[in-house]
Coordinates of C-alpha atoms in Angstrom, one line a residue:
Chain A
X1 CA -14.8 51.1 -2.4
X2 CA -14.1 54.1 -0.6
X3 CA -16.9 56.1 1.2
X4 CA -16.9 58.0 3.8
X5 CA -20.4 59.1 5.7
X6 CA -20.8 61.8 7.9
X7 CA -24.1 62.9 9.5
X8 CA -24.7 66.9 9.3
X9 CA -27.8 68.7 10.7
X10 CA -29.8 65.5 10.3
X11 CA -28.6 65.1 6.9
X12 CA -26.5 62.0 5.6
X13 CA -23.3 63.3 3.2
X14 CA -21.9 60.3 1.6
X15 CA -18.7 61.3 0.1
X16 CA -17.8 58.8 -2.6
X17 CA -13.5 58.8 -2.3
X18 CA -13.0 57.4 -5.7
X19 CA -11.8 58.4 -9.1
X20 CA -14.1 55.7 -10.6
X21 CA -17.4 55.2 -10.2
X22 CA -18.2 52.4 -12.7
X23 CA -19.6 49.1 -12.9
X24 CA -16.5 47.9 -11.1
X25 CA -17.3 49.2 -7.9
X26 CA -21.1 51.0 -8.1
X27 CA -23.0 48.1 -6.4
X28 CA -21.0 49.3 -3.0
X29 CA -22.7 52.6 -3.1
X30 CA -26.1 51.3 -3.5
X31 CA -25.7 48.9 -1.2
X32 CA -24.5 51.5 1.4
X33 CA -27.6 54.0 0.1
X34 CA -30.1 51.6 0.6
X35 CA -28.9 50.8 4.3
X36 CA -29.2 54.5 5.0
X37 CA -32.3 54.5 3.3
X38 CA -34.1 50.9 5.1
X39 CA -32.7 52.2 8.7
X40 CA -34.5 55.8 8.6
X41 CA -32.2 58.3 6.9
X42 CA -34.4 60.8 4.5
X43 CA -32.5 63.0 3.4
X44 CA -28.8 62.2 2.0
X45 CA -26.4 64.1 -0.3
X46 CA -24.5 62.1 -2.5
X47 CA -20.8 64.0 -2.9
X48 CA -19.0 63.0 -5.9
X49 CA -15.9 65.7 -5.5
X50 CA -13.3 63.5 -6.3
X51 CA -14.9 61.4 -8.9
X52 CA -13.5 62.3 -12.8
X53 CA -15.5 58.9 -14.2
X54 CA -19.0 57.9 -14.2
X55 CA -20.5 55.4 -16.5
X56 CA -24.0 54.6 -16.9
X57 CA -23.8 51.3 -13.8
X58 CA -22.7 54.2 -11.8
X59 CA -25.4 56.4 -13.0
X60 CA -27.9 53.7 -12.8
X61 CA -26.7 53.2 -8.6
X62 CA -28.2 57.3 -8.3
X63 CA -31.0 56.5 -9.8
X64 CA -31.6 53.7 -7.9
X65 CA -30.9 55.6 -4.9
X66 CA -33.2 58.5 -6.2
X67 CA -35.8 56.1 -6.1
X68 CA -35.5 54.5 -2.9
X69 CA -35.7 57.7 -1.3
X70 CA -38.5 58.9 -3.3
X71 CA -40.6 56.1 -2.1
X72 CA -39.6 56.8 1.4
X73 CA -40.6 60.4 0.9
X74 CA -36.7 61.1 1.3
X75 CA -34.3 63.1 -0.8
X76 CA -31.4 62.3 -2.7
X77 CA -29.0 65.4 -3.8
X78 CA -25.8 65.6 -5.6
X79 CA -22.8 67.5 -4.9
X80 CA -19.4 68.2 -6.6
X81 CA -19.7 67.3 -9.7
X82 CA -16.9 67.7 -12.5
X83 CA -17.2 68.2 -15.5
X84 CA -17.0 64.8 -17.7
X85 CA -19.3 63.6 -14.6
X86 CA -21.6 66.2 -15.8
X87 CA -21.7 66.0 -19.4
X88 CA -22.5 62.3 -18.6
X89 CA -25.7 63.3 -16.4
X90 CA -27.0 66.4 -19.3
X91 CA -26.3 63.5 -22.0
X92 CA -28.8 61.1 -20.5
X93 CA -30.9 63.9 -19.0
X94 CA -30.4 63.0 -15.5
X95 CA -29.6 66.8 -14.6
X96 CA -33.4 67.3 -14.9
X97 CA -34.0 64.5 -11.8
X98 CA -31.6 65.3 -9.3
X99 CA -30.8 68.8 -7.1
X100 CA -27.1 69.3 -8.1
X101 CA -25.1 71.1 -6.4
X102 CA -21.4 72.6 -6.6
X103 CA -20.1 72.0 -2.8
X104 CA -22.2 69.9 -0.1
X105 CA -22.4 73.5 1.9
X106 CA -24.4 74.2 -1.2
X107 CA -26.7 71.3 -0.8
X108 CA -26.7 71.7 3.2
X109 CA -28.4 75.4 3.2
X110 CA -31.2 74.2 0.2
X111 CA -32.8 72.0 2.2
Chain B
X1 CA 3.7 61.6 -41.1
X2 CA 1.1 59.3 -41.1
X3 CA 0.3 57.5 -37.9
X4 CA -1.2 54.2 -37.6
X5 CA -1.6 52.1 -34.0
X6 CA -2.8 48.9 -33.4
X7 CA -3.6 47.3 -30.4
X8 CA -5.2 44.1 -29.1
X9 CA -5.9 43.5 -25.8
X10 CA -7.5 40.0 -23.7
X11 CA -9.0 40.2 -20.4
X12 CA -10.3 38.4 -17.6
X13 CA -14.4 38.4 -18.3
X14 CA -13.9 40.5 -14.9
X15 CA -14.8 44.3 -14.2
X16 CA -12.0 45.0 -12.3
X17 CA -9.8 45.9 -15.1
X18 CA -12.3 48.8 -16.8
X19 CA -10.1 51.2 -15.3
X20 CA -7.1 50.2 -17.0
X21 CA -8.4 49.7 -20.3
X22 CA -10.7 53.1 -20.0
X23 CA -6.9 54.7 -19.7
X24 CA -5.2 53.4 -22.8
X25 CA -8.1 54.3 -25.0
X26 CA -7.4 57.9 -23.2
X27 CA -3.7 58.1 -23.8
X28 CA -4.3 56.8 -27.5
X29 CA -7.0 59.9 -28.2
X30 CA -4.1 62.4 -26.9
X31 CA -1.4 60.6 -29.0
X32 CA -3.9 61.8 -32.4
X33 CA -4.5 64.7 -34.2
X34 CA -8.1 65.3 -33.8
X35 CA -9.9 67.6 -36.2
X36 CA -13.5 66.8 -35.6
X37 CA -13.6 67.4 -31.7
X38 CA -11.5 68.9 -28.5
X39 CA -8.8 66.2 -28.1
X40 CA -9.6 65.7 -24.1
X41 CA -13.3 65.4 -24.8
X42 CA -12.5 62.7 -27.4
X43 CA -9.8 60.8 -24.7
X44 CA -13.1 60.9 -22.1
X45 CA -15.8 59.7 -24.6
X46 CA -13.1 56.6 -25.7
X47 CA -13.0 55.8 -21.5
X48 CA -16.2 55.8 -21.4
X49 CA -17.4 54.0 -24.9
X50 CA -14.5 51.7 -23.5
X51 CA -16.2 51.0 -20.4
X52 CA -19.5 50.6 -21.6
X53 CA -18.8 48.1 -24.4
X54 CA -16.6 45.8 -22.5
X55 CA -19.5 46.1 -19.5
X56 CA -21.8 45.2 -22.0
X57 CA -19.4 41.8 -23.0
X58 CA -18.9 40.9 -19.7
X59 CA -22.3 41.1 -17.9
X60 CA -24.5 40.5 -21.1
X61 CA -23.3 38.6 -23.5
X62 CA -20.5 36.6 -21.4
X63 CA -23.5 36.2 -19.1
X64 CA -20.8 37.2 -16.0
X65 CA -18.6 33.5 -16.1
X66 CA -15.4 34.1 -14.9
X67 CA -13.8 31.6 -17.3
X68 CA -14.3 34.1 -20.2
X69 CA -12.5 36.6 -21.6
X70 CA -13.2 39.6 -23.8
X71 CA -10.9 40.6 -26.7
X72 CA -10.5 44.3 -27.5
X73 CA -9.0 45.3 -30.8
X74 CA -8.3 48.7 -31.7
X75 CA -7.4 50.6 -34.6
X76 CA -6.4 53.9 -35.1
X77 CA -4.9 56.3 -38.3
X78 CA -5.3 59.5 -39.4
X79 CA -9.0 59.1 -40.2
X80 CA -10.6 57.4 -37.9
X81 CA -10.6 54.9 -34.8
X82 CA -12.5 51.8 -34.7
X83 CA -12.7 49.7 -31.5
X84 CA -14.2 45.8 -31.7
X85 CA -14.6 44.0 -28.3
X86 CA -15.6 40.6 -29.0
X87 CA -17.2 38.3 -27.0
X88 CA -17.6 34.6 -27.3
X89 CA -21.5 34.5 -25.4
X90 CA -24.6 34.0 -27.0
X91 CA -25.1 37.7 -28.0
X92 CA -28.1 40.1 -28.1
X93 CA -29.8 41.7 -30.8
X94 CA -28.9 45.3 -30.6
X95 CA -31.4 46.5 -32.7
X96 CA -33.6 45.6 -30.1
X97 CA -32.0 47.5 -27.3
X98 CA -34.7 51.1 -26.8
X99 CA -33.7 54.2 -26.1
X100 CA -33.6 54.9 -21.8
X101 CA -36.6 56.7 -20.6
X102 CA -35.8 60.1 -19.9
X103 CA -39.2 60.6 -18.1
X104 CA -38.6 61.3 -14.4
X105 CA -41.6 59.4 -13.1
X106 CA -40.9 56.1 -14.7
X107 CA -36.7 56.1 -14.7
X108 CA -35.2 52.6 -15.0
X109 CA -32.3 52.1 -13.1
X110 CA -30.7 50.0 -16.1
X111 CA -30.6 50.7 -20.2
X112 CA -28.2 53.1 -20.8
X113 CA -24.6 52.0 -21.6
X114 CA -25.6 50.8 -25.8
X115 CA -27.5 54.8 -25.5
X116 CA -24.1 56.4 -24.5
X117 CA -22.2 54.5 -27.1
X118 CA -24.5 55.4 -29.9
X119 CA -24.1 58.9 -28.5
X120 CA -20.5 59.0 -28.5
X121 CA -19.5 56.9 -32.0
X122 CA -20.2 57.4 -35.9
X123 CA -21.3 53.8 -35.9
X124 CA -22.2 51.2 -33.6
X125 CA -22.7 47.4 -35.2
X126 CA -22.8 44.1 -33.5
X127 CA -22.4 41.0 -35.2
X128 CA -21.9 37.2 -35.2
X129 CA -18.3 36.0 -35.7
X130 CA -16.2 32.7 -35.9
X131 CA -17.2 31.5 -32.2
X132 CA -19.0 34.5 -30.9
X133 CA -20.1 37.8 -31.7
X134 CA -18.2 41.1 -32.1
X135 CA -19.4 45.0 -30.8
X136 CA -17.9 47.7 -33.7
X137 CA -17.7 51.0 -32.1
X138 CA -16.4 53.6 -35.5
X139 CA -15.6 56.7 -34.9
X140 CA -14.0 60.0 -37.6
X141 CA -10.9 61.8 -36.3
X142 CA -10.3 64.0 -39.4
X143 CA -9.8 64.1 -43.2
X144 CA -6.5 62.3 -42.8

C-alpha cells in the first residue's frame, strides 16, 4: 500500500496514496496507525484525497484507528474526502464519529 | 432494443482481485439504461455490493483457503440486475447477521459489509446449493 506520513506541528498526516481502500489492502493502514499510535503519536489526520473507493474493511481500519486513539486520549481526523467515500461514511453513520475535514490545512488549524 | 448481458466470472479465493471485478460491475451499470437511479451512483453501489459480497465469500464462508475459488454470475436486462457469488464453504445464516451499531461509544470495528448490501439491493438472499451456498444480490433498473 501506498502511504506517505509526514509530521506537521506535532501532528501526524497520513496520506493514504491509493485509489482503493478495501479489504485488499486496509490491514496496511491499521497496522501503520497503530504503530503511530503504540510509539506516542496523539493526534493524526487520516488524508484520503486520492481515494474514490472505500468499503466497509476500509471503514472498519478508521474505526479501529478511532478507537486506539480514543483510548490513548488521542485524535483521529479525516481529511479529503470524495464523494462516493462520503456517502459510504453518512450511509453507516460514521460522519457523526469522526472530524471531517475538506483539505488537511482544514484539519491542521481545528485542532 | 432490448439488452441482455451475461457474465460469469471464477476467481482466486484471494482479495487481490476486488479491484477488478468492482470495475466490470461499474462499466456494466454505464452500458444500462437506468430509470430508477443516477447511472454513476448505480456503477458505485455495484463496486461496492461487488466488493462486499465477494469479501464476504472469501473471508467468511471460504473461511480465507487459498485453494478456493468464488464464482460470480451476473445478469443483466432491461429490468433488473441480479448478481450471485457462490461459494463452496460451509456458509452462514444471514438472517442472523444484526444491524452495525451506530452508537459512537460502543462501535465495532467489523459488521458492516451484509448492512451495505441490504442498503444498496432490492433483495438480498443466501442459500444452500449443489456443493455450497450461493449470495443473491437483486436489484430494479427500470420498467423494461
Amino acid at each position: 500500500m501506498n502511504l506517505k506520513t509526514e509530521s506537521n506541528k506535532g501532528i501526524v498526516v497520513v496520506f493514504v496514496r491509493e485509489e482503493r481502500l478495501d479489504a485488499n489492502n486496509s490491514e496496511e493502514l491499521k497496522s501503520e496507525l497503530n504503530h503511530l499510535f503504540e510509539t506516542g503519536t496523539k493526534d493524526v489526520i487520516v488524508d484520503l484525497k486520492e481515494v474514490r473507493f472505500i468499503d466497509s474493511s476500509g471503514l472498519g481500519v478508521l474505526v479501529s484507528g478511532f478507537k486506539n486513539a480514543s483510548t490513548r486520549q488521542g485524535t483521529i481526523k479525516l481529511s479529503g474526502l470524495q464523494t462516493q467515500v462520503k456517502s459510504m461514511f453518512e450511509l453507516t453513520r460514521l460522519h457523526r464519529v469522526f472530524d471531517i475535514y475538506a483539505t488537511v490545512d482544514d484539519a491542521l488549524e481545528n485542532r | 432494443m432490448k439488452k441482455k448481458i451475461a457474465l460469469e466470472i471464477t476467481i482466486p479465493n484471494q482479495t487481490r482481485y476486488l479491484g477488478l471485478i468492482g470495475k466490470i460491475g461499474e462499466n456494466m451499470a454505464r452500458e444500462f439504461d437506468v430509470t430508477v437511479c443516477d447511472r454513476e451512483i448505480l456503477a458505485s453501489q455495484l463496486n461496492i455490493v461487488l466488493t462486499e459480497s465477494i469479501v464476504n465469500a472469501i473471508k467468511h464462508a471460504n473461511a480465507t483457503d487459498p485453494n478456493k475459488e468464488v464464482h460470480v454470475r451476473i445478469n443483466v436486462n432491461d429490468r433488473e440486475i441480479s448478481i450471485r457469488v457462490y461459494d463452496t464453504g460451509s456458509g452462514f445464516d444471514l438472517s442472523s447477521i444484526p444491524s452495525p451499531c451506530f452508537d459512537p461509544g460502543s462501535l465495532n470495528e467489523k459488521g458492516r459489509g451484509i448492512y451495505i448490501i441490504r442498503s444498496m439491493m432490492d433483495s438480498v438472499e443466501y442459500r444452500r446449493t449443489n456443493g455450497g451456498n450461493v449470495l443473491e444480490m437483486k436489484k430494479m433498473l427500470g420498467n423494461g
